[in-house]
Structures are given as structure tokens and as C-alpha cells.
Short mmCIF file of C-alpha atoms in Angstrom, two decimals:
data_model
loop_
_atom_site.label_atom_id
_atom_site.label_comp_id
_atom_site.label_asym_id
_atom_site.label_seq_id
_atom_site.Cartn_x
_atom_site.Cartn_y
_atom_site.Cartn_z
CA UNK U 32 -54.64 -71.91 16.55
CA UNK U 33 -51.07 -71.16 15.81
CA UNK U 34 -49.55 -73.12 12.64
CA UNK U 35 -46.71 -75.48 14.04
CA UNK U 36 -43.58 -77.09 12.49
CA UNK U 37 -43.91 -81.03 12.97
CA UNK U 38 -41.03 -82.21 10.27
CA UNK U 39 -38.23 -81.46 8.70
CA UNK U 40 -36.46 -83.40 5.66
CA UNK U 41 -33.02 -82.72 3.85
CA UNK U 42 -32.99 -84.72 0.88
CA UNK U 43 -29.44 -84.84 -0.97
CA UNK U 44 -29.43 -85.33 -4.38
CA UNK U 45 -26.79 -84.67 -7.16
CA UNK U 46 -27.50 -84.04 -10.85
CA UNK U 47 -24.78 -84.00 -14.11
CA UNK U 48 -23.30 -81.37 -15.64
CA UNK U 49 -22.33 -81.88 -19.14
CA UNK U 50 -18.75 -80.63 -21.11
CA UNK U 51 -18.03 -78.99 -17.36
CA UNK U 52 -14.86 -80.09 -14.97
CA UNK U 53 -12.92 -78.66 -12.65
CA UNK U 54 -9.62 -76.44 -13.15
CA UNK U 55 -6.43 -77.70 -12.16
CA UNK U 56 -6.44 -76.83 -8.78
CA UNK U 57 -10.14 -78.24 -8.59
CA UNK U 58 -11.79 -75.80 -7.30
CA UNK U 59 -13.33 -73.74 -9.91
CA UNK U 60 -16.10 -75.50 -12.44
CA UNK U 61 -14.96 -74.56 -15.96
CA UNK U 62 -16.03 -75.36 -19.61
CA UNK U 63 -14.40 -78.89 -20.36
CA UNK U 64 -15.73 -80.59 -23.85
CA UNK U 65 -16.73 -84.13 -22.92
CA UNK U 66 -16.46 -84.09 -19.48
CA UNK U 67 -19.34 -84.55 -16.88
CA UNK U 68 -19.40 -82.89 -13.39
CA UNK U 69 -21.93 -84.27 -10.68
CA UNK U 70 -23.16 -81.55 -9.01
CA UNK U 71 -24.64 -82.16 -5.28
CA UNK U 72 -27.72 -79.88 -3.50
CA UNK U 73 -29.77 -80.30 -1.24
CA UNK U 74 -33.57 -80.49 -0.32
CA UNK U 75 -35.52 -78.32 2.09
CA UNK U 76 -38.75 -79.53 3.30
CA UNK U 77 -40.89 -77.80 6.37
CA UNK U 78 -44.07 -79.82 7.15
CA UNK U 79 -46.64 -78.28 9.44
CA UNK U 80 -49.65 -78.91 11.23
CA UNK U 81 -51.64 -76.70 8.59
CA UNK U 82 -50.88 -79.49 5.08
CA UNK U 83 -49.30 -76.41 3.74
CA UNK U 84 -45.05 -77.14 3.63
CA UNK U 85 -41.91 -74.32 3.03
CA UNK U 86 -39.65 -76.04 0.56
CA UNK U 87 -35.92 -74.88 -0.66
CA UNK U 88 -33.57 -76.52 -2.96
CA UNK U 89 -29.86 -75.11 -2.71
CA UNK U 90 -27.60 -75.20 0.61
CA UNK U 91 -24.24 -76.70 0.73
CA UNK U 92 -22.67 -79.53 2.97
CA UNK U 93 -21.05 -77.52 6.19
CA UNK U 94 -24.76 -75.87 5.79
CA UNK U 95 -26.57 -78.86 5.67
CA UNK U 96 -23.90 -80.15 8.85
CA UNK U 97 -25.21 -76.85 10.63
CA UNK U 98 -28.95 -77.94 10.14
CA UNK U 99 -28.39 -80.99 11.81
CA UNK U 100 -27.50 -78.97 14.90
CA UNK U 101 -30.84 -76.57 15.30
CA UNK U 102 -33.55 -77.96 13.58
CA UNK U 103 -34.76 -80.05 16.57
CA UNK U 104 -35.29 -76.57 18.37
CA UNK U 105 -37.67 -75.92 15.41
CA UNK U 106 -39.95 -79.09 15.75
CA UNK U 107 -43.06 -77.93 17.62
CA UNK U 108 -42.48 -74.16 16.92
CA UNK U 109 -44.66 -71.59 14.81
CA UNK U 110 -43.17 -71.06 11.40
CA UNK U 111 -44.45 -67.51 10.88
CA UNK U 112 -41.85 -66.40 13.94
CA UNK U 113 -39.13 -66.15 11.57
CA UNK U 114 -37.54 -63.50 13.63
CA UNK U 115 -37.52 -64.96 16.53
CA UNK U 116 -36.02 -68.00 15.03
CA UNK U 117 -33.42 -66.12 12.97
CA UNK U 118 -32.47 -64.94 16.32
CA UNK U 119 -32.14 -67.63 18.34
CA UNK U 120 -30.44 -69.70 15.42
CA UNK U 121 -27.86 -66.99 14.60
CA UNK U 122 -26.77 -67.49 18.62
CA UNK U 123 -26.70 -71.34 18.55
CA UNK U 124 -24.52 -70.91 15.44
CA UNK U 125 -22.23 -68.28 16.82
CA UNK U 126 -18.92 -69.87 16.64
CA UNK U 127 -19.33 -71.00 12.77
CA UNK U 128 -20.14 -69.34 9.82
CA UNK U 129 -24.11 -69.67 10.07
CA UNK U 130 -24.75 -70.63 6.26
CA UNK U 131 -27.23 -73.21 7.63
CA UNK U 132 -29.98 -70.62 8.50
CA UNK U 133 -30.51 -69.47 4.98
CA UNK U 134 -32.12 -72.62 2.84
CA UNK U 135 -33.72 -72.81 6.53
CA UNK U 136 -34.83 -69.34 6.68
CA UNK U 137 -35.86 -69.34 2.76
CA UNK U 138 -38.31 -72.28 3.28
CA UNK U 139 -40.10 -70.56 6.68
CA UNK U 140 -40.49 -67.79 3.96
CA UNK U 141 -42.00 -69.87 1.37
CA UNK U 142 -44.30 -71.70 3.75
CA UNK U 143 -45.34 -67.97 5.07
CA UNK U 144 -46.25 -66.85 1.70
CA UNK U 145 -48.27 -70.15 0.61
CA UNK U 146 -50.33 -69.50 4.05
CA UNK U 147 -51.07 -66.18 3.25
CA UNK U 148 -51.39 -66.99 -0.28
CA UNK U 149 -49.13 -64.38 -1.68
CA UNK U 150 -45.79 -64.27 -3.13
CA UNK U 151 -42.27 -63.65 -0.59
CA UNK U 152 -42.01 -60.13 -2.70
CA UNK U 153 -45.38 -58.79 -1.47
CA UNK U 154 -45.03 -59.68 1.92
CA UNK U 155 -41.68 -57.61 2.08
CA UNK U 156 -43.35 -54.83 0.05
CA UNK U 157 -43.38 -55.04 -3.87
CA UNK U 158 -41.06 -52.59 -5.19
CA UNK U 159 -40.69 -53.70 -9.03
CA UNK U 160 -41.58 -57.02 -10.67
CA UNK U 161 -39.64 -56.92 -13.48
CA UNK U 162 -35.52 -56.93 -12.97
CA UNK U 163 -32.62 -56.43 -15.37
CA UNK U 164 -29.72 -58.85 -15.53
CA UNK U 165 -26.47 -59.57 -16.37
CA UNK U 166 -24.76 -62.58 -17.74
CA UNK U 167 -22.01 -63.85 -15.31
CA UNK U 168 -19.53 -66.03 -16.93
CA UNK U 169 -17.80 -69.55 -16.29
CA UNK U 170 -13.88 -69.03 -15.19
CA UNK U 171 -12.00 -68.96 -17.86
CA UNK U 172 -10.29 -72.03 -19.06
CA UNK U 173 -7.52 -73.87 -21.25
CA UNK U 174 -10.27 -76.18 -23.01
CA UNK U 175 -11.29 -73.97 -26.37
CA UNK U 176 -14.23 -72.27 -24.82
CA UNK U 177 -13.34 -68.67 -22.84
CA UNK U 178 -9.71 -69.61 -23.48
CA UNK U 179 -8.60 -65.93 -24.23
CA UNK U 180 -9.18 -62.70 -24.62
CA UNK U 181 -10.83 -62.41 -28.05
CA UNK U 182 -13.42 -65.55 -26.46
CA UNK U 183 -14.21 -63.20 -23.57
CA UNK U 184 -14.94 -60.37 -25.90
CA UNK U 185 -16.74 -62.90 -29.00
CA UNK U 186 -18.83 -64.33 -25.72
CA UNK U 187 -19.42 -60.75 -24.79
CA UNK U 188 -21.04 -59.55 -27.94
CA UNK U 189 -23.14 -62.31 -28.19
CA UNK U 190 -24.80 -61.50 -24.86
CA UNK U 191 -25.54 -58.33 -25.89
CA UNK U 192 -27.02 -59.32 -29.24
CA UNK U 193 -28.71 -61.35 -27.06
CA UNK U 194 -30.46 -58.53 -24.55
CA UNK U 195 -28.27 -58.56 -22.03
CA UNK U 196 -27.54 -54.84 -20.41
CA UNK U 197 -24.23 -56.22 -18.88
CA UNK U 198 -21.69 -58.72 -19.00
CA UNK U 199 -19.35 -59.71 -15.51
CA UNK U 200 -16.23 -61.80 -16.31
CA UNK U 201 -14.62 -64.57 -14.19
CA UNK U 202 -10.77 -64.69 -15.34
CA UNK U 203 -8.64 -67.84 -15.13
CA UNK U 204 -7.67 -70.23 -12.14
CA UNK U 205 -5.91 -73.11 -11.62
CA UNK U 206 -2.03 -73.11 -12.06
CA UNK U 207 -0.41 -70.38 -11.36
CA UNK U 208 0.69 -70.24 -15.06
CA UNK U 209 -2.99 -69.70 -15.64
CA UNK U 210 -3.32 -67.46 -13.38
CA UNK U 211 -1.24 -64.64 -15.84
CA UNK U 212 -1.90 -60.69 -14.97
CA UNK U 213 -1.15 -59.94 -18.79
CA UNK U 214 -3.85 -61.93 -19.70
CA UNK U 215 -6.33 -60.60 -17.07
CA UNK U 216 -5.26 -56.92 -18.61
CA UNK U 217 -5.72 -58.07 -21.82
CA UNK U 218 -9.43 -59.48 -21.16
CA UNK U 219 -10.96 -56.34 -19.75
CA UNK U 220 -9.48 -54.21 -22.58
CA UNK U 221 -10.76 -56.39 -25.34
CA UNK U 222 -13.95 -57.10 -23.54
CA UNK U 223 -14.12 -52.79 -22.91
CA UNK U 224 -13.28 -52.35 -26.64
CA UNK U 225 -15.79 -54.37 -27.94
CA UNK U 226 -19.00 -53.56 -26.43
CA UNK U 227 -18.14 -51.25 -23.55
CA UNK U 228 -19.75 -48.55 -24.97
CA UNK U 229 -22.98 -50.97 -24.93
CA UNK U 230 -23.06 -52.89 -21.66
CA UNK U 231 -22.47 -52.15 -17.67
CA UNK U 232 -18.65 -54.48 -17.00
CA UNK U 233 -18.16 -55.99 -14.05
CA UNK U 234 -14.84 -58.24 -13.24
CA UNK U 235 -14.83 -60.42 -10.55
CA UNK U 236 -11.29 -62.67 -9.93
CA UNK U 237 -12.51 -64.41 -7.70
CA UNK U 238 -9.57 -63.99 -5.23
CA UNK U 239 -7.79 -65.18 -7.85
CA UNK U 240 -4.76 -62.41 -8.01
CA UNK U 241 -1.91 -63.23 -5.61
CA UNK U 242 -1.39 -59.89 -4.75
CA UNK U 243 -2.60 -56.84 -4.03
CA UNK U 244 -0.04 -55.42 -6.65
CA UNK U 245 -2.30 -57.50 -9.03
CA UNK U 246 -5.21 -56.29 -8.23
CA UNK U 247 -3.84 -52.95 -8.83
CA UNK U 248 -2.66 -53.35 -12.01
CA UNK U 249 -5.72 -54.75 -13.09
CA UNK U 250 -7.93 -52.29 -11.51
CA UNK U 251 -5.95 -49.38 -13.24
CA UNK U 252 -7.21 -51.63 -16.95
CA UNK U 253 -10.88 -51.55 -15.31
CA UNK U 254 -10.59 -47.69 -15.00
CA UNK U 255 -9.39 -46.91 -18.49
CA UNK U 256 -12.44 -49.01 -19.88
CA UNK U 257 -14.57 -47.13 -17.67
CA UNK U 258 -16.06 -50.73 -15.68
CA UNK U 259 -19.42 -51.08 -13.54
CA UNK U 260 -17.43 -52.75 -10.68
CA UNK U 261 -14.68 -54.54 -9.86
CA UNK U 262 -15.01 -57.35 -7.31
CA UNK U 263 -13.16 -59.54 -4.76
CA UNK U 264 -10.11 -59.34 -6.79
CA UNK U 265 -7.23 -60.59 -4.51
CA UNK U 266 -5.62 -63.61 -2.16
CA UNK U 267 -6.98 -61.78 1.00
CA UNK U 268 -9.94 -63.65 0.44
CA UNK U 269 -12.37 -60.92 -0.01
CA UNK U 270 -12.65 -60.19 3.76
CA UNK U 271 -9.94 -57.32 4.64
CA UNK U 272 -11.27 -53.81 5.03
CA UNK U 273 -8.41 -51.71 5.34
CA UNK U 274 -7.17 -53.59 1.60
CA UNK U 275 -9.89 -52.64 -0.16
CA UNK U 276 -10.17 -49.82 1.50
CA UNK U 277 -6.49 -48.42 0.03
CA UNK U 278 -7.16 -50.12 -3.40
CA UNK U 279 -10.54 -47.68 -3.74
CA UNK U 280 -8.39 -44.83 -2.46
CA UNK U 281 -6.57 -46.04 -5.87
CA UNK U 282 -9.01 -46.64 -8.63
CA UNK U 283 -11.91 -44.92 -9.94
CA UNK U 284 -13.83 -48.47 -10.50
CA UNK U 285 -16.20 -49.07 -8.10
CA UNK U 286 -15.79 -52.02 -5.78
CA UNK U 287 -17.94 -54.46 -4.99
CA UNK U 288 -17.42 -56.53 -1.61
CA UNK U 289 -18.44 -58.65 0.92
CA UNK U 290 -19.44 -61.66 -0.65
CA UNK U 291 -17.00 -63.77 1.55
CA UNK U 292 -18.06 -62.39 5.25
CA UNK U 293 -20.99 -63.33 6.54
CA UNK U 294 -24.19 -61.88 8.62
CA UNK U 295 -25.76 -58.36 9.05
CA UNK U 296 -22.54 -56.94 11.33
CA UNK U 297 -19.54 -57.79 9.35
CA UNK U 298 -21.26 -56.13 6.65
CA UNK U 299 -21.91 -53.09 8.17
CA UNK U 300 -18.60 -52.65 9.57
CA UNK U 301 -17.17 -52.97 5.61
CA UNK U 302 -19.80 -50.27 4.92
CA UNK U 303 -19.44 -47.90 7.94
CA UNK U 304 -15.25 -48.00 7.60
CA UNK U 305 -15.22 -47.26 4.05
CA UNK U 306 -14.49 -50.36 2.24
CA UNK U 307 -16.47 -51.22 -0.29
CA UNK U 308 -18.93 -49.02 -2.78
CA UNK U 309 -21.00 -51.94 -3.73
CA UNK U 310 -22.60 -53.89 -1.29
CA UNK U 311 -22.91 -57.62 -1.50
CA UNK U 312 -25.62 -59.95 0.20
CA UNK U 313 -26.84 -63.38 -0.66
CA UNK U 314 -30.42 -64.90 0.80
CA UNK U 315 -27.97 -68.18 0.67
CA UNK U 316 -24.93 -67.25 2.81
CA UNK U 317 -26.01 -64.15 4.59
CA UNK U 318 -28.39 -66.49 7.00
CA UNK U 319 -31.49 -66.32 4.65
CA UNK U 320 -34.20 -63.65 3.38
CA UNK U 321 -34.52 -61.97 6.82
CA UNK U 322 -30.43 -61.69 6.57
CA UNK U 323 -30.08 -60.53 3.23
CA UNK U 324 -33.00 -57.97 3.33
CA UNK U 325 -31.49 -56.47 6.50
CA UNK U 326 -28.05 -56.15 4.84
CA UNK U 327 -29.98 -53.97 1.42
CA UNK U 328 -31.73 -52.07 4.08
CA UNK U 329 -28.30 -51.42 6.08
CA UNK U 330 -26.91 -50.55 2.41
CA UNK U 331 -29.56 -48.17 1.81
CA UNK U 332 -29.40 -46.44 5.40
CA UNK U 333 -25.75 -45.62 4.18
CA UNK U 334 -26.56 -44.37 0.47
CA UNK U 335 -25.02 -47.36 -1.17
CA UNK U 336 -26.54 -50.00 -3.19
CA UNK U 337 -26.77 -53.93 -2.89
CA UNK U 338 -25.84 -56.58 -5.39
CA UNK U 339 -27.56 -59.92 -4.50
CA UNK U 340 -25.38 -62.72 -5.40
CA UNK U 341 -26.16 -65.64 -7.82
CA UNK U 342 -29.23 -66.63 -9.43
CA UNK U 343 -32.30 -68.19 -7.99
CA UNK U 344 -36.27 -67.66 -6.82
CA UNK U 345 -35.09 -66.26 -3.68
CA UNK U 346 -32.79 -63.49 -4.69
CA UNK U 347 -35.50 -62.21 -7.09
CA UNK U 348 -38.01 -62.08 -4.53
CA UNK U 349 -35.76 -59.88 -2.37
CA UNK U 350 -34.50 -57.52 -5.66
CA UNK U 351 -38.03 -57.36 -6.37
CA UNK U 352 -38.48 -55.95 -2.73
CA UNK U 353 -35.12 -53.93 -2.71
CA UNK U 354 -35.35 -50.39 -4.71
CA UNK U 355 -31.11 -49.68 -4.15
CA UNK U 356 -30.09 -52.58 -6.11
CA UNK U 357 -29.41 -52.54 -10.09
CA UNK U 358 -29.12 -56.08 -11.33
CA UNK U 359 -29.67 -59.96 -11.28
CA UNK U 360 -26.89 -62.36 -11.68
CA UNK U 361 -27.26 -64.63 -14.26
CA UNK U 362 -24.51 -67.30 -13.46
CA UNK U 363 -22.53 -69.12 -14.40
CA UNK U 364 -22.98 -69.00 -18.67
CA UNK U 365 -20.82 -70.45 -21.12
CA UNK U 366 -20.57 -70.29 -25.00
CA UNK U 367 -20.36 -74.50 -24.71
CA UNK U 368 -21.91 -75.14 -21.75
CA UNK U 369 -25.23 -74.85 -19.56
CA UNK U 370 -25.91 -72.49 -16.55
CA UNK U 371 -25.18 -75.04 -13.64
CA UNK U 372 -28.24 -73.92 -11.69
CA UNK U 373 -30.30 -77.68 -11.04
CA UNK U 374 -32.92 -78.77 -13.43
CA UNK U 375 -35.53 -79.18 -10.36
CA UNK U 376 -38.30 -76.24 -11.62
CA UNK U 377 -41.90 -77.53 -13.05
CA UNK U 378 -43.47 -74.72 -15.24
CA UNK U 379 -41.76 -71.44 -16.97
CA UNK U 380 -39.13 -70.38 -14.21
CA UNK U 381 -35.69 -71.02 -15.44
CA UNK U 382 -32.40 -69.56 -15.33
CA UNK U 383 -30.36 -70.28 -18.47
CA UNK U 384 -29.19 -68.16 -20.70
CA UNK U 385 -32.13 -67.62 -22.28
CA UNK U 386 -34.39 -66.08 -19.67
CA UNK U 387 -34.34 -62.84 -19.93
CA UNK U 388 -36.65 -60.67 -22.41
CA UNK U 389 -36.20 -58.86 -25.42
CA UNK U 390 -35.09 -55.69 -22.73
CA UNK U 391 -32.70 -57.93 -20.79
CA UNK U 392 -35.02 -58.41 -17.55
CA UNK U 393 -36.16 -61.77 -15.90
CA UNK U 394 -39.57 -61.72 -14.09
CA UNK U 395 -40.69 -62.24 -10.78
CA UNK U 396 -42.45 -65.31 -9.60
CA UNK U 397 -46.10 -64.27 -9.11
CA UNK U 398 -47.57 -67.69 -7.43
CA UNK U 399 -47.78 -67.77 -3.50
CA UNK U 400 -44.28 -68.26 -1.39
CA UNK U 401 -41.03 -68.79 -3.50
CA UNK U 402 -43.46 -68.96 -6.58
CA UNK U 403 -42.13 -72.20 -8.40
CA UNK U 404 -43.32 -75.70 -7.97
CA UNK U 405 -39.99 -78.42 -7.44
CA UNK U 406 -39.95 -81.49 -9.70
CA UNK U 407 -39.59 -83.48 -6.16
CA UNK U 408 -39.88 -86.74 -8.33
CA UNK U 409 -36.21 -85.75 -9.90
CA UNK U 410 -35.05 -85.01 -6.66
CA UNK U 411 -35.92 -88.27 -5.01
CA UNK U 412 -34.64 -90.23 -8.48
CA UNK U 413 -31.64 -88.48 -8.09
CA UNK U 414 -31.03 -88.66 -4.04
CA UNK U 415 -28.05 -89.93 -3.01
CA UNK U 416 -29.07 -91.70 0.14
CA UNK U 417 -28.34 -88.78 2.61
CA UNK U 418 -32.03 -87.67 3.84
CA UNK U 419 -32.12 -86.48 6.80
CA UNK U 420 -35.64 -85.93 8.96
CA UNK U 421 -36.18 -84.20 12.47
CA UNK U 422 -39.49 -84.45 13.93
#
């Protein structure tokens, strides 16, 4: 008999940050001494027929909205047709921006590798099981902690003291007195001056820069300091292809899009007109493992590589099952503050700061599906009344 899908929960639960806040536009988290940010994620949970359940902590709101519109299809199905479901989910989902199929998508996964017994990364084919990362910074802020230049480059040095092979930085927000081009400059020289020579750079605004102009000028300061890649640097939102496509006709810097579209086509049609070197895909956003794993092998069809985006169990299962891709994210760190990734792991599997080895690489879970066990008993202390179940 066929395994079959007979619940699904979506717990809600928020958790602290400490000496984090927002900027002043509030909307990027930055270091902020004595302040506490609640933080809110959500709860996967796919019971079946078999006692054996796909679980996945992450997801946002709209995705957790989206949820609410397909998951009674999946009540009564087989979870081990992921493809099929991918499918017919992507269509129902058509007119928005499908990020509810991934923490969907990621806990069919994990319940298909606990009922084979095996971890995600061998049933996509185990390429490596050991992968290198980089530390990913906090924006910059006005609060005393990556407040300037010489902070970017102090923070910098540390990480490499500490192991780490590279080092991205996430300038400043907020006002637009914050948001100062000068400064930006200033950053990736003294960042490239200190240990450039040492560690892969990366610089990623944000879509920070109001202009294209900006981005320019900036990009010109990433060439003379010789960076990895530059990413999603101006207001267009990181989505235009014929903008990035003139500002590589510009720079020597790589750049690395496509963080901000979403699904297999979009991505392909950045890659196939010529705008973007880097390719970026996210088990998250980019409608689950089954997305993202099509967009590295779209990537590799076309000779280019794939950056996975953020930290977490799933994007190391799919780098450990993706040879054209150089590096885990390691986000957000902070001199003064903690990695805001949730404090829901039981057992060794952690990403702070202080993950990665004496050669700069954080493993691969080993045990069957997603390989970590969820501290479900902080989750449910921690819920914030919003639990949704389809059955």
C-alpha cells in the first residue's frame, strides 16, 4: 500500500532576538545594544498513514496565507509524488508568487527520506558532504557595531582568524542619509585592503542604491579590490534583466542575481538573456527542493554556477547534491549580536558563527530526511496561537 497524507499542521511561533532592531525605515534587522526583536516562523508538520511525519520550520506569512489555499488538495494524497504535487501546486498558485510550496515541498522531502531511511542529499545523489562557507553580515548600522568602514574591515579579519574562506557585506539602510555611496566605496576598499588578499568578497546592497549610477560607482570599487561577486545592488529590485545586463557589460565583478524572482522560468530567462553570472536559488522561495535543484541543474546546463541563499538544513542538503556551486551562506553575523536563525535544533546542528571547522566548512546532516530533530516542545511554548490543521 501507498503511504498517504492524512494531516497537516502550521504551528506559528515567534522567538527573541537580543541587542537586534530594526533600521529606520524598519525593514532591515540590524545590531541595536539593548533592544529585543521578536522574530515569527512557522511550523511544518506532514502526518501520514505510515507514523512516519515530514516536518519544516521556516516559511513566512503570505507563504503560510498560500498554504491555506492547497493543502486540502494534499489530504489523502501519496507524499512520495512530490512531482506531481509540485506541479499541480505551482498551477493553483499561478497568479502569486508561489513561496508557499517550498516549507511544503521541504517537509514531503524530509518525510521521503525518513521512509527510505536516508538523508535528502543521497536521494538527490551525494556529491560532497563537507561545504565551505562564508560569513554574511548584519546591515550595517548607526548603533556602535558595523557602524563604519574600519568595523566592516575589524569584523572582517576576525572571520578570517576565525576560518572563514570569505566574508559578504550588507551596507547601510534606513534614511537616505544612511544610505551614503561614499561610505559604501569606502567599505569595500577597507574591507579589500585588509584581508582581500585572504578571503573570496562578496557585496550585496540589498537594493539598497537608488540608482543605477550607484551601483556603478560602487561596482567600479568592487573591481579595483578584485571582489567574488557583487549582488542585487540597486532600487530595481533585483528583477530587471536588461539592468544588470548593461551594468556586467560595465564591471569586471561578477554578478550575482535572481534572488528576488521566483520559480524555474524566470530564472532561466535571467540566465539565457545574459544577465547575471551567478545564479541564485533558494529551497525557501524558489517553491522548495524540487525548485531549487531544478534551477542548479538549469545553471549548470548553461556553464554557470548556483549560490543557494541563506542558511539552513535544506540548502545544505541540496549544495551537498549540487557540484556547480562554491559556498554556504552563513547569515546574518554580527560582532554584538547572534545569527537570527531560530533556536529550534536538538543535537549538534547549528548555524552560528561558530559552525564551521578549523578549514571553514559546515557538515552535512547524515541522519534520515532533513537530518535534525526540532525541539517541538519550544515551538509549542513559544506558539502564538495561529495553528492551523487540514485533514
Amino acid at each position: 500500500m501507498s503511504p498517504e497524507i492524512t494531516r497537516i499542521e502550521s504551528t506559528e511561533f515567534s522567538y527573541p532576538l537580543e541587542n537586534v532592531g530594526m533600521d529606520e525605515s524598519g525593514f532591515n534587522i540590524v545590531y541595536e545594544p539593548g533592544s529585543t526583536l521578536d522574530r515569527t516562523l512557522f511550523a511544518i508538520e506532514i502526518h501520514t498513514d505510515t507514523g512516519v511525519t515530514g516536518e519544516y520550520v521556516g516559511g513566512n506569512s503570505p507563504g503560510a496565507a498560500q498554504i491555506n489555499m492547497f493543502a486540502d488538495y494534499l489530504i489523502g494524497k501519496n507524499p512520495l509524488k512530490r512531482e506531481k504535487h509540485w506541479s499541480e501546486i505551482k498551477r493553483a498558485l499561478r497568479k502569486y508568487d508561489r513561496m508557499g510550496i517550498g516549507p511544503i515541498d521541504i517537509a514531503l522531502w524530509d518525510f521521503a527520506g525518513k521512509y527510505y531511511d536516508a538523508p535528502i542529499h543521497e536521494l538527490l545523489g551525494t556529491y560532497r558532504e563537507r561545504i565551505p562557507a562564508y560569513a554574511s553580515t548584519y546591515h550595517g548600522d548607526e548603533n556602535g557595531g558595523l557602524d563604519s568602514p574600519e568595523a566592516f574591515a575589524d569584523f572582517a579579519e576576525e572571520c578570517l582568524e576565525m576560518g572563514y574562506p570569505g566574508f559578504k557585506v550588507h551596507g547601510w539602510g534606513g534614511s537616505d542619509a544612511s544610505r551614503d555611496i561614499d561610505r559604501e566605496v569606502a567599505t569595500v576598499h577597507a574591507v579589500g585592503e585588509r584581508v582581500g588578499d585572504e578571503m573570496d568578497l562578496m557585496l550585496d546592497p540589498a537594493c539598497e542604491y537608488e540608482t543605477w549610477g550607484d551601483a556603478l560607482t560602487v561596482g567600479k570599487a568592487c573591481d579595483e579590490q578584485d571582489f567574488y561577486w557583487y549582488e542585487d545592488p540597486y532600487r530595481d529590485g533585483g528583477i530587471s534583466q536588461h539592468g544588470h545586463g548593461k551594468l556586467m557589460e560595465k564591471l569586471d565583478t561578477p554578478i550575482l542575481q535572481t534572488e528576488h524572482i521566483r520559480g524555474l522560468e524566470p530564472h532561466v530567462d535571467f540566465i539565457a538573456n545574459g544577465a547575471t553570472d551567478f545564479v541564485r536559488a533558494d529551497p525557501e522561495y524558489d517553491a522548495g527542493i524540487t525548485g531549487a535543484m531544478k534551477i542548479a541543474n538549469a545553471a549548470e546546463g548553461f556553464g554557470l554556477d548556483v549560490e543557494y541563499h541563506a542558511p539552513g538544513p535544506a540548502q545544505r542538503h541540496c549544495l551537498a547534491a549540487t557540484r556547480n556551486a562554491n559556498y554556504y551562506e552563513l547569515a546574518l553575523v554580527h560582532p554584538g549580536a547572534q545569527n537570527p536563525a531560530p533556536p529550534v535544533y536538538k543535537g549538534e546542528y547549528s548555524d552560528l558563527i561558530d559552525t564551521i571547522d578549523e578549514d571553514g566548512t559546515v557538515p552535512v546532516p547524515d541522519g534520515p530526511g532533513l537530518g535534525v530533530e526540532y525541539d517541538w516542545e519550544f515551538i509549542e511554548d513559544n506558539a502564538t496561537g495561529s495553528v492551523h490543521v487540514y485533514e
